[in-house]
Amino acid sequence: MFYFLGVIILIFIDLLTKYFAKIYLVNKFQIFWDFVYLKYIENTWIAFWMPLEWVFLKIITLLIVIWIVYYFLKFEENKNNIIIKSSYALILAWALG
């Protein structure tokens, strides 16, 4: 059960950092002159440069998340391996964030 709480906390952190990045990184934020800097750039494409419709992408993401949760609950939840549980939490938080 702590697994799902961890996923919710990670999603919140992910959304919070995206929010701050969108606000504060509109202009280039220089760390070391022009050598190292941060700038907000939005990626509107998916892997291998395939432009997919927003709704289609959300449906595919939802189906994959459902499958990952099903697999975790069926095969991995009873194992006491913290690395596997943490890995699933990070993957789900990344997919849902």
GROMACS .gro file of C-alpha atoms in nm, residues 6-21 90-97:
model
   24
    6GLY     CA    1   0.493   0.671  -0.311
    7VAL     CA    2   0.358   0.688  -0.667
    8ILE     CA    3   0.121   0.970  -0.570
    9ILE     CA    4   0.402   1.163  -0.399
   10LEU     CA    5   0.631   1.118  -0.701
   11ILE     CA    6   0.356   1.234  -0.940
   12PHE     CA    7   0.306   1.544  -0.723
   13ILE     CA    8   0.681   1.618  -0.727
   14ASP     CA    9   0.693   1.565  -1.104
   15LEU     CA   10   0.401   1.799  -1.169
   16LEU     CA   11   0.542   2.058  -0.929
   17THR     CA   12   0.882   2.063  -1.101
   18LYS     CA   13   0.713   2.089  -1.442
   19TYR     CA   14   0.507   2.382  -1.315
   20PHE     CA   15   0.814   2.567  -1.182
   21ALA     CA   16   1.010   2.490  -1.498
   90LEU     CA   17   0.918   0.546  -1.062
   91ILE     CA   18   0.787   0.408  -1.391
   92LEU     CA   19   0.424   0.473  -1.298
   93ALA     CA   20   0.497   0.821  -1.166
   94TRP     CA   21   0.682   0.906  -1.487
   95ALA     CA   22   0.402   0.769  -1.706
   96LEU     CA   23   0.124   0.946  -1.517
   97GLY     CA   24   0.309   1.271  -1.458
   0.00000   0.00000   0.00000
